Tab-separated table of C-alpha atoms in Angstrom:
chain	number	residue	atom	x	y	z
A	1	MET	CA	98.180	-171.266	-52.536
A	2	GLU	CA	99.942	-172.603	-49.464
A	3	GLU	CA	102.434	-169.785	-49.687
A	4	LYS	CA	99.609	-167.255	-49.762
A	5	ILE	CA	98.038	-168.757	-46.645
A	6	LEU	CA	101.353	-168.625	-44.803
A	7	GLU	CA	101.798	-165.001	-45.839
A	8	LEU	CA	98.296	-164.160	-44.596
A	9	GLU	CA	98.916	-165.956	-41.308
A	10	ARG	CA	102.107	-163.964	-40.841
A	11	ARG	CA	100.290	-160.690	-41.501
A	12	ILE	CA	97.456	-161.550	-39.108
A	13	LYS	CA	99.990	-162.294	-36.377
A	14	GLN	CA	101.655	-158.957	-37.063
A	15	LEU	CA	98.323	-157.106	-36.879
A	16	GLU	CA	97.339	-158.862	-33.653
A	17	ALA	CA	100.613	-157.864	-32.028
A	18	THR	CA	99.906	-154.171	-32.618
A	19	LYS	CA	96.150	-154.339	-32.032
A	20	LYS	CA	94.860	-151.589	-29.735
A	21	LYS	CA	93.785	-152.622	-26.244
A	22	ASP	CA	91.581	-150.873	-23.705
A	23	GLN	CA	94.755	-149.562	-22.136
A	24	LEU	CA	96.206	-146.274	-20.870
A	25	SER	CA	99.873	-145.577	-21.327
A	26	MET	CA	101.276	-142.470	-19.671
A	27	VAL	CA	104.711	-140.869	-19.422
A	28	ILE	CA	105.264	-139.233	-16.039
A	29	PHE	CA	108.066	-136.739	-16.617
A	30	SER	CA	107.224	-134.054	-14.036
A	31	GLY	CA	108.239	-134.143	-10.416
A	32	GLU	CA	105.788	-131.631	-8.987
A	33	LEU	CA	102.910	-132.444	-6.690
A	34	ASP	CA	100.090	-130.972	-8.808
A	35	LYS	CA	101.203	-132.799	-11.945
A	36	LEU	CA	101.864	-136.061	-10.120
A	37	LEU	CA	98.441	-135.862	-8.464
A	38	ALA	CA	96.716	-135.350	-11.812
A	39	ALA	CA	98.665	-138.261	-13.292
A	40	MET	CA	97.821	-140.651	-10.462
A	41	ILE	CA	94.142	-139.626	-10.367
A	42	ILE	CA	93.901	-140.336	-14.096
A	43	ALA	CA	95.779	-143.626	-13.648
A	44	THR	CA	93.602	-144.944	-10.818
A	45	GLY	CA	90.453	-143.586	-12.492
A	46	ALA	CA	91.372	-145.490	-15.632
A	47	THR	CA	91.426	-148.768	-13.707
A	48	ALA	CA	87.878	-147.979	-12.574
A	49	MET	CA	86.995	-147.626	-16.250
A	50	ASP	CA	88.435	-151.138	-16.591
A	51	MET	CA	91.474	-150.078	-18.540
A	52	GLU	CA	94.878	-151.610	-18.097
A	53	VAL	CA	97.297	-148.913	-16.969
A	54	LYS	CA	101.003	-148.675	-17.704
A	55	LEU	CA	103.003	-145.745	-16.351
A	56	PHE	CA	106.466	-144.850	-17.572
A	57	PHE	CA	108.315	-142.752	-14.981
A	58	THR	CA	111.216	-140.758	-16.341
A	59	PHE	CA	113.449	-137.789	-15.385
A	60	TRP	CA	111.982	-135.623	-12.572
A	61	GLY	CA	109.035	-137.974	-12.115
A	62	LEU	CA	111.386	-140.457	-10.462
A	63	SER	CA	111.844	-138.275	-7.355
A	64	ALA	CA	108.355	-139.214	-6.155
A	65	LEU	CA	109.266	-142.894	-6.212
A	66	ARG	CA	112.231	-142.494	-3.870
A	67	ASP	CA	111.705	-143.939	-0.404
A	68	LYS	CA	112.541	-141.371	2.262
A	69	LYS	CA	113.490	-144.090	4.726
A	70	LYS	CA	115.829	-145.978	2.424
A	71	ARG	CA	119.479	-145.199	1.944
A	72	ALA	CA	121.330	-145.874	-1.282
A	73	GLN	CA	124.566	-147.810	-1.092
A	74	LYS	CA	127.756	-146.761	-2.855
A	75	LYS	CA	127.140	-143.671	-4.950
A	76	GLU	CA	129.516	-141.484	-6.890
A	77	LEU	CA	130.033	-138.010	-5.435
A	78	THR	CA	128.142	-136.215	-8.243
A	79	SER	CA	125.217	-138.651	-7.893
A	80	LYS	CA	125.164	-138.055	-4.146
A	81	MET	CA	125.069	-134.290	-4.692
A	82	PHE	CA	122.383	-134.484	-7.343
A	83	GLY	CA	120.330	-136.808	-5.200
A	84	ALA	CA	120.591	-134.496	-2.196
A	85	MET	CA	119.313	-131.537	-4.242
A	86	LEU	CA	116.279	-133.393	-5.563
A	87	PRO	CA	113.112	-134.179	-3.593
A	88	LYS	CA	113.162	-137.522	-1.848
A	89	GLY	CA	109.707	-139.035	-1.956
A	90	THR	CA	106.127	-137.790	-2.122
A	91	SER	CA	106.407	-135.652	1.017
A	92	GLU	CA	109.112	-133.451	-0.502
A	93	VAL	CA	107.676	-132.648	-3.940
A	94	LYS	CA	106.609	-129.036	-4.496
A	95	LEU	CA	103.967	-127.291	-6.587
A	96	SER	CA	104.666	-126.242	-10.186
A	97	LYS	CA	102.780	-122.973	-9.563
A	98	MET	CA	102.077	-120.925	-6.427
A	99	ASN	CA	104.465	-122.938	-4.267
A	100	MET	CA	105.352	-119.641	-2.539
A	101	GLY	CA	108.214	-121.060	-0.517
A	102	GLY	CA	105.997	-123.824	0.802
A	103	ALA	CA	103.018	-121.663	1.846
A	104	GLY	CA	101.013	-122.484	-1.286
A	105	LEU	CA	101.915	-126.132	-0.911
A	106	ALA	CA	100.682	-126.197	2.687
A	107	MET	CA	97.453	-124.475	1.621
A	108	LEU	CA	96.805	-127.007	-1.109
A	109	LYS	CA	97.490	-129.919	1.230
A	110	SER	CA	95.063	-128.569	3.808
A	111	LEU	CA	92.412	-127.966	1.129
A	112	MET	CA	92.885	-131.503	-0.159
A	113	LYS	CA	92.205	-132.886	3.300
A	114	LYS	CA	89.125	-130.705	3.692
A	115	LYS	CA	87.754	-131.787	0.312
A	116	ASN	CA	88.599	-135.471	0.785
A	117	VAL	CA	91.079	-135.564	-2.088
A	118	ALA	CA	93.438	-138.510	-1.726
A	119	SER	CA	97.103	-137.726	-0.998
A	120	LEU	CA	99.817	-138.707	-3.448
A	121	ASP	CA	100.889	-141.471	-1.051
A	122	ASP	CA	97.340	-142.845	-0.892
A	123	LEU	CA	97.036	-142.712	-4.680
A	124	LEU	CA	100.290	-144.646	-5.132
A	125	LYS	CA	99.120	-147.258	-2.643
A	126	THR	CA	95.727	-147.558	-4.368
A	127	ALA	CA	97.414	-147.785	-7.760
A	128	GLY	CA	99.515	-150.691	-6.519
A	129	GLU	CA	96.444	-152.505	-5.205
A	130	LEU	CA	94.610	-151.946	-8.488
A	131	GLY	CA	97.431	-153.376	-10.552
A	132	VAL	CA	98.693	-150.175	-12.149
A	133	GLU	CA	102.030	-151.086	-13.691
A	134	ILE	CA	104.945	-148.754	-12.992
A	135	ASN	CA	107.837	-148.904	-15.402
A	136	ILE	CA	110.959	-146.944	-14.585
A	137	CYS	CA	113.253	-145.565	-17.240
A	138	GLU	CA	116.598	-147.229	-16.583
A	139	MET	CA	118.512	-144.491	-18.391
A	140	SER	CA	116.915	-141.768	-16.213
A	141	MET	CA	117.813	-143.741	-13.094
A	142	GLY	CA	121.453	-143.601	-14.096
A	143	LEU	CA	121.288	-139.963	-15.109
A	144	MET	CA	119.611	-138.754	-11.929
A	145	GLY	CA	122.017	-140.876	-9.922
A	146	PHE	CA	119.255	-142.846	-8.205
A	147	SER	CA	119.773	-146.468	-7.297
A	148	LYS	CA	117.202	-149.264	-7.180
A	149	ASP	CA	117.711	-149.821	-3.451
A	150	GLU	CA	116.306	-146.348	-2.668
A	151	MET	CA	113.029	-146.782	-4.580
A	152	ILE	CA	109.665	-147.400	-2.863
A	153	ASP	CA	108.212	-150.850	-2.314
A	154	TYR	CA	105.604	-151.127	-5.036
A	155	PRO	CA	104.113	-154.288	-6.530
A	156	GLY	CA	105.430	-154.798	-10.009
A	157	LEU	CA	108.013	-152.052	-10.256
A	158	ASN	CA	109.844	-152.712	-13.526
A	159	TYR	CA	112.985	-151.184	-14.961
A	160	CYS	CA	113.077	-150.828	-18.705
A	161	GLY	CA	113.922	-148.657	-21.674
A	162	VAL	CA	112.073	-146.505	-24.142
A	163	GLY	CA	111.264	-149.543	-26.283
A	164	THR	CA	108.975	-150.949	-23.600
A	165	TYR	CA	107.177	-147.614	-23.311
A	166	LEU	CA	106.721	-147.399	-27.080
A	167	ALA	CA	105.437	-150.960	-27.333
A	168	ASP	CA	102.948	-150.223	-24.515
A	169	ALA	CA	101.922	-146.915	-26.087
A	170	GLU	CA	101.437	-148.478	-29.510
A	171	GLU	CA	98.835	-150.916	-28.227
A	172	SER	CA	97.089	-148.358	-25.962
A	173	THR	CA	93.902	-146.554	-26.921
A	174	VAL	CA	94.869	-143.643	-24.654
A	175	GLN	CA	98.348	-142.143	-24.390
A	176	LEU	CA	99.358	-139.227	-22.205
A	177	PHE	CA	102.441	-137.258	-21.232
A	178	ILE	CA	102.571	-135.313	-17.986
B	1	MET	CA	62.788	-143.338	-14.865
B	2	SER	CA	60.928	-140.671	-12.929
B	3	GLN	CA	62.219	-139.296	-9.634
B	4	GLU	CA	59.295	-140.990	-7.790
B	5	GLU	CA	60.150	-144.368	-9.315
B	6	LEU	CA	63.831	-143.922	-8.466
B	7	THR	CA	63.068	-142.953	-4.875
B	8	ALA	CA	60.937	-146.078	-4.494
B	9	ILE	CA	63.778	-148.420	-5.528
B	10	GLN	CA	65.034	-150.878	-2.920
B	11	ALA	CA	68.666	-151.333	-3.969
B	12	ASP	CA	70.371	-154.711	-3.532
B	13	LYS	CA	73.562	-152.921	-2.597
B	14	VAL	CA	74.226	-149.406	-1.321
B	15	VAL	CA	77.718	-147.945	-1.670
B	16	ASP	CA	78.418	-144.879	0.436
B	17	ALA	CA	81.279	-143.025	-1.252
B	18	ARG	CA	80.491	-139.596	0.218
B	19	GLY	CA	83.819	-139.482	2.055
B	20	THR	CA	85.948	-139.493	-1.106
B	21	ALA	CA	86.585	-137.138	-3.993
B	22	CYS	CA	87.255	-138.099	-7.606
B	23	PRO	CA	88.124	-140.876	-8.500
B	24	GLY	CA	86.978	-142.446	-5.193
B	25	PRO	CA	83.264	-142.948	-5.989
B	26	LEU	CA	84.082	-144.506	-9.352
B	27	LEU	CA	86.560	-146.928	-7.765
B	28	ALA	CA	84.023	-147.796	-5.069
B	29	ALA	CA	81.330	-148.431	-7.694
B	30	LYS	CA	83.603	-150.671	-9.729
B	31	LYS	CA	84.532	-152.710	-6.654
B	32	ALA	CA	80.950	-153.052	-5.441
B	33	ILE	CA	79.372	-154.080	-8.735
B	34	ALA	CA	81.466	-157.246	-8.631
B	35	GLU	CA	79.618	-158.190	-5.429
B	36	ILE	CA	76.112	-158.261	-6.948
B	37	THR	CA	74.620	-160.517	-9.601
B	38	SER	CA	73.231	-159.709	-13.015
B	39	GLY	CA	69.925	-157.829	-12.846
B	40	GLN	CA	70.470	-156.565	-9.310
B	41	VAL	CA	70.398	-152.860	-8.503
B	42	MET	CA	73.183	-150.830	-6.954
B	43	GLU	CA	72.845	-147.407	-5.360
B	44	VAL	CA	75.936	-145.180	-5.161
B	45	LEU	CA	75.960	-142.252	-2.733
B	46	SER	CA	78.377	-139.520	-3.744
B	47	ALA	CA	79.027	-135.930	-2.733
B	48	ASP	CA	81.239	-135.420	-5.790
B	49	GLU	CA	79.551	-133.509	-8.665
B	50	GLY	CA	81.760	-135.169	-11.268
B	51	THR	CA	80.458	-138.611	-10.342
B	52	LYS	CA	77.051	-137.672	-11.761
B	53	LYS	CA	78.607	-137.718	-15.231
B	54	ASP	CA	81.295	-140.331	-14.604
B	55	ILE	CA	79.108	-143.199	-13.418
B	56	PRO	CA	76.734	-143.124	-16.430
B	57	LYS	CA	79.781	-143.068	-18.754
B	58	TRP	CA	81.366	-146.014	-16.973
B	59	ALA	CA	78.054	-147.913	-16.909
B	60	THR	CA	77.538	-147.403	-20.650
B	61	LYS	CA	81.037	-148.654	-21.336
B	62	LYS	CA	80.491	-151.782	-19.269
B	63	GLY	CA	76.959	-152.385	-20.546
B	64	HIS	CA	75.223	-151.806	-17.188
B	65	GLU	CA	71.961	-149.897	-17.171
B	66	TYR	CA	72.137	-146.384	-15.733
B	67	MET	CA	68.701	-145.849	-14.184
B	68	GLY	CA	68.979	-142.275	-12.955
B	69	THR	CA	70.089	-139.952	-10.193
B	70	VAL	CA	68.241	-138.486	-7.236
B	71	GLU	CA	69.612	-135.281	-5.747
B	72	GLU	CA	69.525	-134.991	-1.976
B	73	SER	CA	70.851	-132.019	-0.041
B	74	GLY	CA	74.616	-132.080	-0.552
B	75	PHE	CA	74.892	-135.458	-2.257
B	76	PHE	CA	73.559	-137.690	-5.032
B	77	LYS	CA	72.025	-141.150	-5.185
B	78	ILE	CA	72.939	-142.846	-8.430
B	79	TYR	CA	71.106	-146.009	-9.503
B	80	LEU	CA	72.454	-148.767	-11.747
B	81	ARG	CA	71.296	-152.208	-12.858
B	82	LYS	CA	74.056	-154.741	-13.407
B	83	ALA	CA	74.270	-156.291	-16.888
């Protein structure tokens, strides 16, 4: 009898650990303005819907989180080269379609202003204020040759691995990949 | 609620979110509802078409009462009663 109760208690604990929460978990893989905008609008919108939001930035998505004003210390030559070829921060990311050498990008930015759509910078700032958690894939950081001292100041910027993302995704009612 | 009844409502709090696009009005509504007490009425002004659908969905989720929407020229007045 006692053994059965202990077994049940163990199983309940297990179930509670994987219970779904009112939470959004999203992988941000892309490094283009249109995709990043969509991701951040969904993320901030989700907080309005009272969901907890956990973002996992990986690969090209990381470019948007680089601070244009910060300089990385001590980098290998290949990392330096790779870093120089990739966009540095929100002001340098391009469009995935109709970029047209920057003309399409400029058109979209001017339309966004006209239609009161928040900029990517504003959305990141709002996300920080609303408690959107940003988790950065440590492996991608190494691969892209980015260092922690060149990332933006953001409340609760965490560095982790795929396990953290999976644990977050498992307990989320909504999961997305952009 | 009829349009006449809605127009006659004196809201306890008015949130003017006409200067923002999606998800601005929703964020403004969420912030403002914390500032009123249960049973009080909030009026959200929005120029964003999507908000017309979004606010009732959010209200239903949170248990607030969506009272209705009045369309003015170029914007909407959305009424809610806090749970």
